[in-house]
PDB file of C-alpha atoms in Angstrom:
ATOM      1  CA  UNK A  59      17.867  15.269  15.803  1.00 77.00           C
ATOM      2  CA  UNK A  60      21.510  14.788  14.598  1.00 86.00           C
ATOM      3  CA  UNK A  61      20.673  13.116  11.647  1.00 88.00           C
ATOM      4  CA  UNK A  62      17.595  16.180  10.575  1.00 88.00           C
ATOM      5  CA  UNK A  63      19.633  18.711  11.487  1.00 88.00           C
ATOM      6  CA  UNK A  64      22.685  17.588   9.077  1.00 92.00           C
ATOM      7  CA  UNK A  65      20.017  16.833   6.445  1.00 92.00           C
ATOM      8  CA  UNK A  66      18.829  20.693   6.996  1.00 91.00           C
ATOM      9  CA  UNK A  67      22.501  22.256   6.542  1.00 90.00           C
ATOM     10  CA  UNK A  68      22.584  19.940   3.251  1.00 93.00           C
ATOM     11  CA  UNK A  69      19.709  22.120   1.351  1.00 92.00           C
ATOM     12  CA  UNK A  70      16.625  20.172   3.306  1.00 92.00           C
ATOM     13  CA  UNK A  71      15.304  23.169   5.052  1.00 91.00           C
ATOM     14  CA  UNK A  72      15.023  24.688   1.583  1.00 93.00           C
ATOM     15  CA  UNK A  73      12.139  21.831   0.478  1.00 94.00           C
ATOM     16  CA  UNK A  74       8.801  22.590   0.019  1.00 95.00           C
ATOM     17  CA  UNK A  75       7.609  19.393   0.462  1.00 96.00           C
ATOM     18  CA  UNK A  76       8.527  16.221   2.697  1.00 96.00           C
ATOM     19  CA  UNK A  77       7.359  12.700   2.996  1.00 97.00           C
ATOM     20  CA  UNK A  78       8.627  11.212   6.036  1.00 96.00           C
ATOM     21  CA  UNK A  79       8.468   7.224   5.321  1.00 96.00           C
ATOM     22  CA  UNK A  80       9.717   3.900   6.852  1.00 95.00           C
ATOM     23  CA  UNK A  81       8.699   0.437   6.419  1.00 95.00           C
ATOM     24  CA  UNK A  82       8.773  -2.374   9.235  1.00 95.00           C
ATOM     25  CA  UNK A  83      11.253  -0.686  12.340  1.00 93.00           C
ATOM     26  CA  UNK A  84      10.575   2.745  10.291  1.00 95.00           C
ATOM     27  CA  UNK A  85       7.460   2.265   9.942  1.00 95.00           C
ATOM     28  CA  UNK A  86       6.748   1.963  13.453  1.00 95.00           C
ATOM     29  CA  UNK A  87       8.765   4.991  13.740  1.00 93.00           C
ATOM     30  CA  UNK A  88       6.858   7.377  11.560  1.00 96.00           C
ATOM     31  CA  UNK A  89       3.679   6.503  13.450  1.00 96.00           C
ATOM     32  CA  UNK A  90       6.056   7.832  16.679  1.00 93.00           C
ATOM     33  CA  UNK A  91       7.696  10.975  15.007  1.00 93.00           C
ATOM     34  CA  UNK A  92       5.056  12.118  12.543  1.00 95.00           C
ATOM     35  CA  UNK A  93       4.623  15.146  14.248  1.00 95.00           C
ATOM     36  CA  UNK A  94       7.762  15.585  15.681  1.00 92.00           C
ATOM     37  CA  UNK A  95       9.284  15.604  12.342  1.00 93.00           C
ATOM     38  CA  UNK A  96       6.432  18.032  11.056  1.00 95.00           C
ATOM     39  CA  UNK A  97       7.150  20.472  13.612  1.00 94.00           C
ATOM     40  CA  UNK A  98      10.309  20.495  13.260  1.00 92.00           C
ATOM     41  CA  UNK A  99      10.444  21.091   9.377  1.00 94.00           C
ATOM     42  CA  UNK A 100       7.722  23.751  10.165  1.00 94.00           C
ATOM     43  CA  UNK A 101      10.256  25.690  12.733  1.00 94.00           C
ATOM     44  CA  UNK A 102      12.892  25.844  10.090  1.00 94.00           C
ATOM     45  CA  UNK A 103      11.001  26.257   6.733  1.00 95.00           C
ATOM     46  CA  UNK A 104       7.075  27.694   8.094  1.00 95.00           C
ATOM     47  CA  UNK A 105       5.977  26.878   4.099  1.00 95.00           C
ATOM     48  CA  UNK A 106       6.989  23.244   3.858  1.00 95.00           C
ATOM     49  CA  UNK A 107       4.356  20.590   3.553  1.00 97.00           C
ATOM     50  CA  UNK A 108       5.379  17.283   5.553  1.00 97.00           C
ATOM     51  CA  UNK A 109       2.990  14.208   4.671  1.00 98.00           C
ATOM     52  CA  UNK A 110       4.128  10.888   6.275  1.00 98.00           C
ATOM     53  CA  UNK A 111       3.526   7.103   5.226  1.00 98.00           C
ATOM     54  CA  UNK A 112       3.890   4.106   7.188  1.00 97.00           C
ATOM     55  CA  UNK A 113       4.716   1.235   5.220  1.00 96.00           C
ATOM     56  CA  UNK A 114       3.368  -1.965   7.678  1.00 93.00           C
ATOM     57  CA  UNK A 115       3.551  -1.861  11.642  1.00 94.00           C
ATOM     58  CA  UNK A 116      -0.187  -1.190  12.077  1.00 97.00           C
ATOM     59  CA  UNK A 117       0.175  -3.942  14.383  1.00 96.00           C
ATOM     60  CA  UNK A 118      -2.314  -4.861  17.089  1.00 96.00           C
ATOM     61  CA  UNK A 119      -0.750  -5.458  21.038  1.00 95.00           C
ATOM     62  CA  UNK A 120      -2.691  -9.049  20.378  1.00 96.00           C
ATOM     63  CA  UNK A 121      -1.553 -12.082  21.932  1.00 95.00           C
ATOM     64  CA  UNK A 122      -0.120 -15.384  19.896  1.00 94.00           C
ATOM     65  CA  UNK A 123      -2.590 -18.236  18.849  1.00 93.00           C
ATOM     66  CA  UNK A 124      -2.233 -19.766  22.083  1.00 92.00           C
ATOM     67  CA  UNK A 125      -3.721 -17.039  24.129  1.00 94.00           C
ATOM     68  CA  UNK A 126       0.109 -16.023  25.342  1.00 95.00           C
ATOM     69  CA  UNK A 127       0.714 -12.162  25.234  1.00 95.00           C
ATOM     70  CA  UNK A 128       4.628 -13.151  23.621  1.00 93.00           C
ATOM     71  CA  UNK A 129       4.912 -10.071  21.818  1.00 95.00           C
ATOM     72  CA  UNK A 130       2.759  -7.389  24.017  1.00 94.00           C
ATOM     73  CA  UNK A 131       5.326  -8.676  26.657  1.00 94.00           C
ATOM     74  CA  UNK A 132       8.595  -8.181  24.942  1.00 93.00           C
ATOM     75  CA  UNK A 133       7.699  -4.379  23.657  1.00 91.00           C
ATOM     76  CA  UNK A 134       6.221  -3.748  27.481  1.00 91.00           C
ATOM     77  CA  UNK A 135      10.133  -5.026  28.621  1.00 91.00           C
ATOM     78  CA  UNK A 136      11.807  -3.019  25.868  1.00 87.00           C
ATOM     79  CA  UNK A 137       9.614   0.257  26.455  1.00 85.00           C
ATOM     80  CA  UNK A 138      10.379   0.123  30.583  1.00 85.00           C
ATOM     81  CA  UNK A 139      13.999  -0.950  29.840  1.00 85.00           C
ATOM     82  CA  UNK A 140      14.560   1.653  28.047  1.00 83.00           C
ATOM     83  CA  UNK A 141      12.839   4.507  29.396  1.00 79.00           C
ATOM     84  CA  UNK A 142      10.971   5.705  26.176  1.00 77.00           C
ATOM     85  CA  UNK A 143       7.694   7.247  27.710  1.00 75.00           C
ATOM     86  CA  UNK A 144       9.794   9.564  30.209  1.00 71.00           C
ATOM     87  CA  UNK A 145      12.390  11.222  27.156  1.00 60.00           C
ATOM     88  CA  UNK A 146       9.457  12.979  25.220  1.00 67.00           C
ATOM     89  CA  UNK A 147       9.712  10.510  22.596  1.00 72.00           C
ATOM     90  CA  UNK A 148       6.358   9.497  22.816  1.00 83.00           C
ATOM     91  CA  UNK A 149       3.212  11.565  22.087  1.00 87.00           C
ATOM     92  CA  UNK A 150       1.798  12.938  25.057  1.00 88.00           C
ATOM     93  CA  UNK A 151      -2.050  12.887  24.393  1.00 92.00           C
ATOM     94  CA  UNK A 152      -1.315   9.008  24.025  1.00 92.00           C
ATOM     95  CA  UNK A 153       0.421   8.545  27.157  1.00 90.00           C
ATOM     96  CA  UNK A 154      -1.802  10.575  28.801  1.00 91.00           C
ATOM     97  CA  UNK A 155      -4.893   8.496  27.663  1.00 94.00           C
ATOM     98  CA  UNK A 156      -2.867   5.166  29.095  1.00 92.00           C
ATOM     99  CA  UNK A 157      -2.273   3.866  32.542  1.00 91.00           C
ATOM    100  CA  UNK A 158       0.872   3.658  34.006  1.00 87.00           C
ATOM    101  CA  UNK A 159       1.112  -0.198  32.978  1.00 89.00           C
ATOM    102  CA  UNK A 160      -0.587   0.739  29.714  1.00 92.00           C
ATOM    103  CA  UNK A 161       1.819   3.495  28.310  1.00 90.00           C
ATOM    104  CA  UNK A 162       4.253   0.907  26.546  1.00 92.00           C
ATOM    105  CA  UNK A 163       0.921   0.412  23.790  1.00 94.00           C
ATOM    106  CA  UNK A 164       2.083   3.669  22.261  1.00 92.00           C
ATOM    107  CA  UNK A 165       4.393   1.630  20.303  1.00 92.00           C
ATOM    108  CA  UNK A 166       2.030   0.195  18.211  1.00 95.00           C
ATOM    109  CA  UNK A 167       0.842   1.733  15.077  1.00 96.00           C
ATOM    110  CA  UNK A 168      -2.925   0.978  15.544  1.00 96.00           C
ATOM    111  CA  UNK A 169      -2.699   2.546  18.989  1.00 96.00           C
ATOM    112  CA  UNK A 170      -0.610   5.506  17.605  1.00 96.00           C
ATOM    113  CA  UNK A 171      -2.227   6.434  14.647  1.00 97.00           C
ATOM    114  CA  UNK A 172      -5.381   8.615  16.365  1.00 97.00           C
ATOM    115  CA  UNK A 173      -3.200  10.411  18.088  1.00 97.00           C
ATOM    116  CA  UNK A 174      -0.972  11.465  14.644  1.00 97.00           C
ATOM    117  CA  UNK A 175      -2.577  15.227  13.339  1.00 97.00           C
ATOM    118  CA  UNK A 176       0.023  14.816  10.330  1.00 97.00           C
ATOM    119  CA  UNK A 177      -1.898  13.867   7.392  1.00 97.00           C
ATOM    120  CA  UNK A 178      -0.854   9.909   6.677  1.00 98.00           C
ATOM    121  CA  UNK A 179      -0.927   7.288   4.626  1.00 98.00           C
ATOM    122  CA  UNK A 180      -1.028   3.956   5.639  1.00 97.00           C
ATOM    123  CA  UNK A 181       0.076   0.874   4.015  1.00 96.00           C
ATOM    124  CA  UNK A 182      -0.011  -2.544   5.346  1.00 96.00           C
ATOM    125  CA  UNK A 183      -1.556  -5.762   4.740  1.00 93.00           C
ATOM    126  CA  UNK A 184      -4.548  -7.613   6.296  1.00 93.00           C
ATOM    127  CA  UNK A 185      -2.177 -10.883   6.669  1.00 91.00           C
ATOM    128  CA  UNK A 186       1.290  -8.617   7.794  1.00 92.00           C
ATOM    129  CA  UNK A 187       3.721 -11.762   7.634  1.00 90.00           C
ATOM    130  CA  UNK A 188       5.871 -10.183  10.024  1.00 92.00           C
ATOM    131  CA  UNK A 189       3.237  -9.669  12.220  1.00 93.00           C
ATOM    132  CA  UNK A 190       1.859 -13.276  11.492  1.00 92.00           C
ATOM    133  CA  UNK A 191       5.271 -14.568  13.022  1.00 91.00           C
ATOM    134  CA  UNK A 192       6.256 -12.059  15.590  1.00 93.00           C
ATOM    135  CA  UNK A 193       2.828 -11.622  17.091  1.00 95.00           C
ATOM    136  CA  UNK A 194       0.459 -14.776  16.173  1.00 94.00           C
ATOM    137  CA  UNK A 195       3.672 -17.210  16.636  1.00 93.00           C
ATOM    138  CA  UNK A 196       2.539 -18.678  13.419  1.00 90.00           C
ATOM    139  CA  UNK A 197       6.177 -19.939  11.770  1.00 81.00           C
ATOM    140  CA  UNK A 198       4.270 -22.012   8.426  1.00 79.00           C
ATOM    141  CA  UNK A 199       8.065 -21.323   6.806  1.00 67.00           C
ATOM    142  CA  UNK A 200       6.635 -17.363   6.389  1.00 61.00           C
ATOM    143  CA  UNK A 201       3.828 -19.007   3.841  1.00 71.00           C
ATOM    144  CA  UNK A 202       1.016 -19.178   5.808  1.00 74.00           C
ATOM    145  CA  UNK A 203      -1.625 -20.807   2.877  1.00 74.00           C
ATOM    146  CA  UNK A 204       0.638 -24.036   4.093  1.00 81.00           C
ATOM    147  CA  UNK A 205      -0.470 -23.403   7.760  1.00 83.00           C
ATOM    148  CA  UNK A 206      -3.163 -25.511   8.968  1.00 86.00           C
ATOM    149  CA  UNK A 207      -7.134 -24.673   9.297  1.00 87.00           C
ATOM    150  CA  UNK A 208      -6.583 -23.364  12.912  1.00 89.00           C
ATOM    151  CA  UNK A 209      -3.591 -21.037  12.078  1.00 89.00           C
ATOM    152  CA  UNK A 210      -5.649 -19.631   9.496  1.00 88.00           C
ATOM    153  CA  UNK A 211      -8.894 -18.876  11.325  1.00 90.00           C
ATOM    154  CA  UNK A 212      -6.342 -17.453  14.070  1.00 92.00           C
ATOM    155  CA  UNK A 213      -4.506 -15.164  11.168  1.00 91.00           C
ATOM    156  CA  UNK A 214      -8.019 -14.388   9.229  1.00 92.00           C
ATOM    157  CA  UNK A 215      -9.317 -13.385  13.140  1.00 94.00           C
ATOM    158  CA  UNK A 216      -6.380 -10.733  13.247  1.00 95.00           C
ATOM    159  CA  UNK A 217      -6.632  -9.690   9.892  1.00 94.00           C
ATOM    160  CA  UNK A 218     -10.493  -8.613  10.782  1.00 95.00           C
ATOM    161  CA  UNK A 219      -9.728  -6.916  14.242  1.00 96.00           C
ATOM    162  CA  UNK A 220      -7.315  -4.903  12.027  1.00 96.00           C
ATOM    163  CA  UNK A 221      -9.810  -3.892  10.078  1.00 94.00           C
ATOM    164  CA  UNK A 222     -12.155  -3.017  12.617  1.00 95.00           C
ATOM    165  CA  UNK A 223      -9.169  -0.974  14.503  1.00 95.00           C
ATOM    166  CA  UNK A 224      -9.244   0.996  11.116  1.00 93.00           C
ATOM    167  CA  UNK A 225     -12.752   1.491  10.547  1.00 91.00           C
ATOM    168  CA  UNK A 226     -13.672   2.615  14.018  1.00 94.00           C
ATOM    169  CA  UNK A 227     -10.251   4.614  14.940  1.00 94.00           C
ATOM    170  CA  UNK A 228      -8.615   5.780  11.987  1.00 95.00           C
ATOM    171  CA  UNK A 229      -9.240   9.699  11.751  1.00 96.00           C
ATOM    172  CA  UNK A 230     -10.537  11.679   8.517  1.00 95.00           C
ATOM    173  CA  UNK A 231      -7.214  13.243   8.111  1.00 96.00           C
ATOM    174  CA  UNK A 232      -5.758   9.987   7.754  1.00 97.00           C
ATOM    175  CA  UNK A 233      -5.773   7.529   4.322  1.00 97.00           C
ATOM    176  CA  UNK A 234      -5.013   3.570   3.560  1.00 97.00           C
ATOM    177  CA  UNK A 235      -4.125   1.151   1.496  1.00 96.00           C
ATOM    178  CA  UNK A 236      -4.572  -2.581   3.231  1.00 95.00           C
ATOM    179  CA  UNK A 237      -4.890  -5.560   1.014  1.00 91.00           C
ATOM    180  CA  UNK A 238      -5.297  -9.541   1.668  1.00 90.00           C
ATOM    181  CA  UNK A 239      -1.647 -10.102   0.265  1.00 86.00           C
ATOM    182  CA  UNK A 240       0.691 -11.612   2.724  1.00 87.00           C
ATOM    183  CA  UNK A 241       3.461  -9.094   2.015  1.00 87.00           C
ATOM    184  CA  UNK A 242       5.431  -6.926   4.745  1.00 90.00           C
ATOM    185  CA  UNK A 243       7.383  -4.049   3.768  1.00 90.00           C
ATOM    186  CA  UNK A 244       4.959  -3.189   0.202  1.00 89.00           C
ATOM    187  CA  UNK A 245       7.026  -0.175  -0.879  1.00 89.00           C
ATOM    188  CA  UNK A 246       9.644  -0.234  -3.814  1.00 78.00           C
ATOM    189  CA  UNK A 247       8.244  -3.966  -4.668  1.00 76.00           C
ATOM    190  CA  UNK A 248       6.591  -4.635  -7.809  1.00 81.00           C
ATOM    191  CA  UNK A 249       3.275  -5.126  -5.726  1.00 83.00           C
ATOM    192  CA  UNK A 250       3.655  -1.279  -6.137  1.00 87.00           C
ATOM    193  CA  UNK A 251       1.619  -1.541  -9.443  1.00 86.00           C
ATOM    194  CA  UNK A 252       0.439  -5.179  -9.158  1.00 86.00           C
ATOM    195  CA  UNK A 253      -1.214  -4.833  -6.285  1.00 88.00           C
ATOM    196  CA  UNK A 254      -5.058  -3.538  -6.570  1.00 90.00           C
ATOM    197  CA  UNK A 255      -8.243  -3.557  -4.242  1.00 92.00           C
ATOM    198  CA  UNK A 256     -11.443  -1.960  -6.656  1.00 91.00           C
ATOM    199  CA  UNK A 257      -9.463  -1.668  -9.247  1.00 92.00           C
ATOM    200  CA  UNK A 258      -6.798   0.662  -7.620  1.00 94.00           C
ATOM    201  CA  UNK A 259      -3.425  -0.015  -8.079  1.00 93.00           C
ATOM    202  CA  UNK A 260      -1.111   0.572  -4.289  1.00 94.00           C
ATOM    203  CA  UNK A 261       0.734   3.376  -5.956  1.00 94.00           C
ATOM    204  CA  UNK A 262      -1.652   5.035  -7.718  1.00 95.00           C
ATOM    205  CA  UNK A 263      -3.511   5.106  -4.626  1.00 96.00           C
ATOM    206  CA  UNK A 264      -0.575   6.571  -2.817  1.00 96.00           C
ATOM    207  CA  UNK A 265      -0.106   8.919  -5.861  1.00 95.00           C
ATOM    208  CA  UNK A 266      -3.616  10.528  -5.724  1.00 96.00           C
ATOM    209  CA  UNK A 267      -3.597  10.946  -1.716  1.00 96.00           C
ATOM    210  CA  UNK A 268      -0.114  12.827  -1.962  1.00 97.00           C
ATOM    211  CA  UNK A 269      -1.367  15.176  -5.133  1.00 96.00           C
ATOM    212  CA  UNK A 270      -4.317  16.217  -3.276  1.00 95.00           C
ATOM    213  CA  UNK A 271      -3.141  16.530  -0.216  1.00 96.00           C
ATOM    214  CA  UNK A 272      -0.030  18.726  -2.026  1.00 96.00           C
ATOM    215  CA  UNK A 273      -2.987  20.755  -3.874  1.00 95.00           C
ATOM    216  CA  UNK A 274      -4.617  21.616  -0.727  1.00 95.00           C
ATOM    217  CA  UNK A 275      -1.758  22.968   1.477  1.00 95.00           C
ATOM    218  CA  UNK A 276      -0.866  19.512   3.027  1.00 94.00           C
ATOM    219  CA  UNK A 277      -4.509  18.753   4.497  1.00 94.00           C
ATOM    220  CA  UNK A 278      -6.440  16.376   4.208  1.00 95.00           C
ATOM    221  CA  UNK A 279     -10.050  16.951   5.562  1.00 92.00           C
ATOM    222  CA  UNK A 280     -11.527  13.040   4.463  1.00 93.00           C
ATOM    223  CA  UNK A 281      -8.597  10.349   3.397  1.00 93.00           C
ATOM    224  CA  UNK A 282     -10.014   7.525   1.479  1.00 93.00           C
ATOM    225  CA  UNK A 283      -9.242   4.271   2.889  1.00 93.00           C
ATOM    226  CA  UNK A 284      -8.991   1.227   0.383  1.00 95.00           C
ATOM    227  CA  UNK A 285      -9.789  -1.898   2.199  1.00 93.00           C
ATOM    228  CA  UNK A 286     -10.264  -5.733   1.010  1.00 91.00           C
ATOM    229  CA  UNK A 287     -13.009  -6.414   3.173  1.00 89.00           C
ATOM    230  CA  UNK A 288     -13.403 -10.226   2.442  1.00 87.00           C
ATOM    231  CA  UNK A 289     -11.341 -12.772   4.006  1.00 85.00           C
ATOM    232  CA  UNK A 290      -9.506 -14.489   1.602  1.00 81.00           C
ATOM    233  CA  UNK A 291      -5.933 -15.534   1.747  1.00 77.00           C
ATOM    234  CA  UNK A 292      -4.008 -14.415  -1.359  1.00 63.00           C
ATOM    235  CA  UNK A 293      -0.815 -15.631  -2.768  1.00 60.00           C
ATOM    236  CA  UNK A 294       1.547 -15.312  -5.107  1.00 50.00           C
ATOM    237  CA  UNK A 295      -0.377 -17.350  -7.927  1.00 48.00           C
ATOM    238  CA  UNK A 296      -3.691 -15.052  -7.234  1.00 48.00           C
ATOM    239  CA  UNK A 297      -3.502 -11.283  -7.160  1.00 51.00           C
ATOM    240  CA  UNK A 298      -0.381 -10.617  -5.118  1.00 64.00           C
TER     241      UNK A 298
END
C-alpha cells in the first residue's frame, strides 16, 4: 500500500492505463494482487484501465521426480509461518474453495489464476527452469537437454500437466503465451522477438492482447492462448 500510494501522489492516479507486471517472485505476486491492485487504481482514478501480466510462476504444487512433495512443503511452511491467508492478502473465493490444510495452494499461479477477474496475460514456459529446479529437483547445471532420459520424461510430464492446467482452467478473460524454451523470467530478453509459436513472435503476441484489450475498455471477453503443444525440448541452438 505504501509503495501505490507514493506512486499515486507522484502523478500515477492521473494514468489512464496500467499494466501491473512481475516476473519470477513478482510474478507470483501479480497472480496474488491482480485485483487488489485493480481496485485500488479504480477507487482513485474510476477511468483507468489496469491489465496485468505474469511473467513465469504458473507453477504447479507438484512434487519432485522422486515422488517427494519438497516444494509443496516449503510454501505450505512459509504460508502458515507467516500468516498470509488470515491478513486479506489472499483472494477470498480461493481460500474459500480450499480446506483448511489446502489454503497455502493459493500461492501458486495455476491455482490462482481462475480466481483473477483482471484481464491477464500470461507468460511462461512449458520447461520453467526455475521450476525444473525448485519443484522437479532436477539440478542438470540449469541445462536440462544434458539431464538424463528419466529427468526428461519427468520434466516433459510437467510441462504437459501445465498445459492441461491451462486448457481446462484458464478463463476466457484470460490470454497466454507458453513456449517449449527452457527460459524463466522471458520479459526484456531478446526471446522477446525471437521467440515464436505459429509464427507469433512473444511480444507481438503481448502487443496485440494489450491493444485490444485497451480498444475495448480493458475487457477481454475470449484471450487467445498460444501454446506449443508438442513435446520437444528446445535450446539455445533451435528456436530459443
Amino acid at each position: 500500500d505504501a509503495a501505490f500510494d507514493e506512486l499515486i501522489k507522484m502523478g500515477l492516479g492521473n494514468a489512464s492505463q496500467l499494466l501491473y507486471s512481475g516476473c519470477s517472485a513478482g510474478g507470483l505476486t501479480a497472480y496474488i494482487h491482480a485485483d487488489y491492485v485493480a481496485d485500488k487504481m479504480a477507487a482513485v482514478n474510476s477511468d483507468m484501465i489496469t491489465l496485468v501480466l505474469a511473467d513465469a510462476m504458473y507453477d504447479l504444487p507438484e512434487s519432485n521426480v522422486d515422488g517427494y512433495p519438497q516444494f509443496p512443503l516449503r510454501m505450505q511452511f512459509l504460508v502458515d509461518y507467516m500468516n498470509v491467508t488470515d491478513s486479506g492478502n489472499v483472494d477470498d473465493d480461493c481460500l474459500n474453495d480450499k480446506s483448511e490444510d489446502d489454503r497455502w495452494q493459493c500461492f501458486y499461479g495455476a491455482i490462482m489464476a481462475p480466481y483473477v477477474q483482471t484481464p491477464m496475460f500470461i507468460l511462461n514456459s512449458k520447461y520453467d527452469t526455475w521450476q525444473q529446479n525448485a519443484i522437479l529437483n532436477i539440478p542438470c547445471d540449469g541445462d536440462i537437454t544434458t539431464c538424463g532420459d528419466d529427468d526428461k520424461k519427468a520434466f516433459v510430464d510437467y510441462g504437459r500437466k501445465m498445459l492441461d492446467s491451462l486448457q481446462n482452467n484458464l478463463p476466457d478473460r484470460h490470454s497466454a503465451f507458453v513456449s517449449n524454451c527452457p527460459q524463466h523470467c522471458q520479459t526484456g530478453g531478446n526471446v522477446w522477438v525471437t521467440e515464436s509459436i505459429d509464427s507469433v513472435a512473444m511480444g507481438d503476441a503481448v502487443t496485440t492482447w494489450w491493444n485490444a484489450a485497451i480498444e475495448n475498455g480493458g475487457k477481454v471477453e475470449k484471450g487467445v492462448v498460444h501454446v506449443d503443444l508438442s513435446d520437444e525440448i528446445l535450446d539455445e541452438g533451435n528456436t530459443c
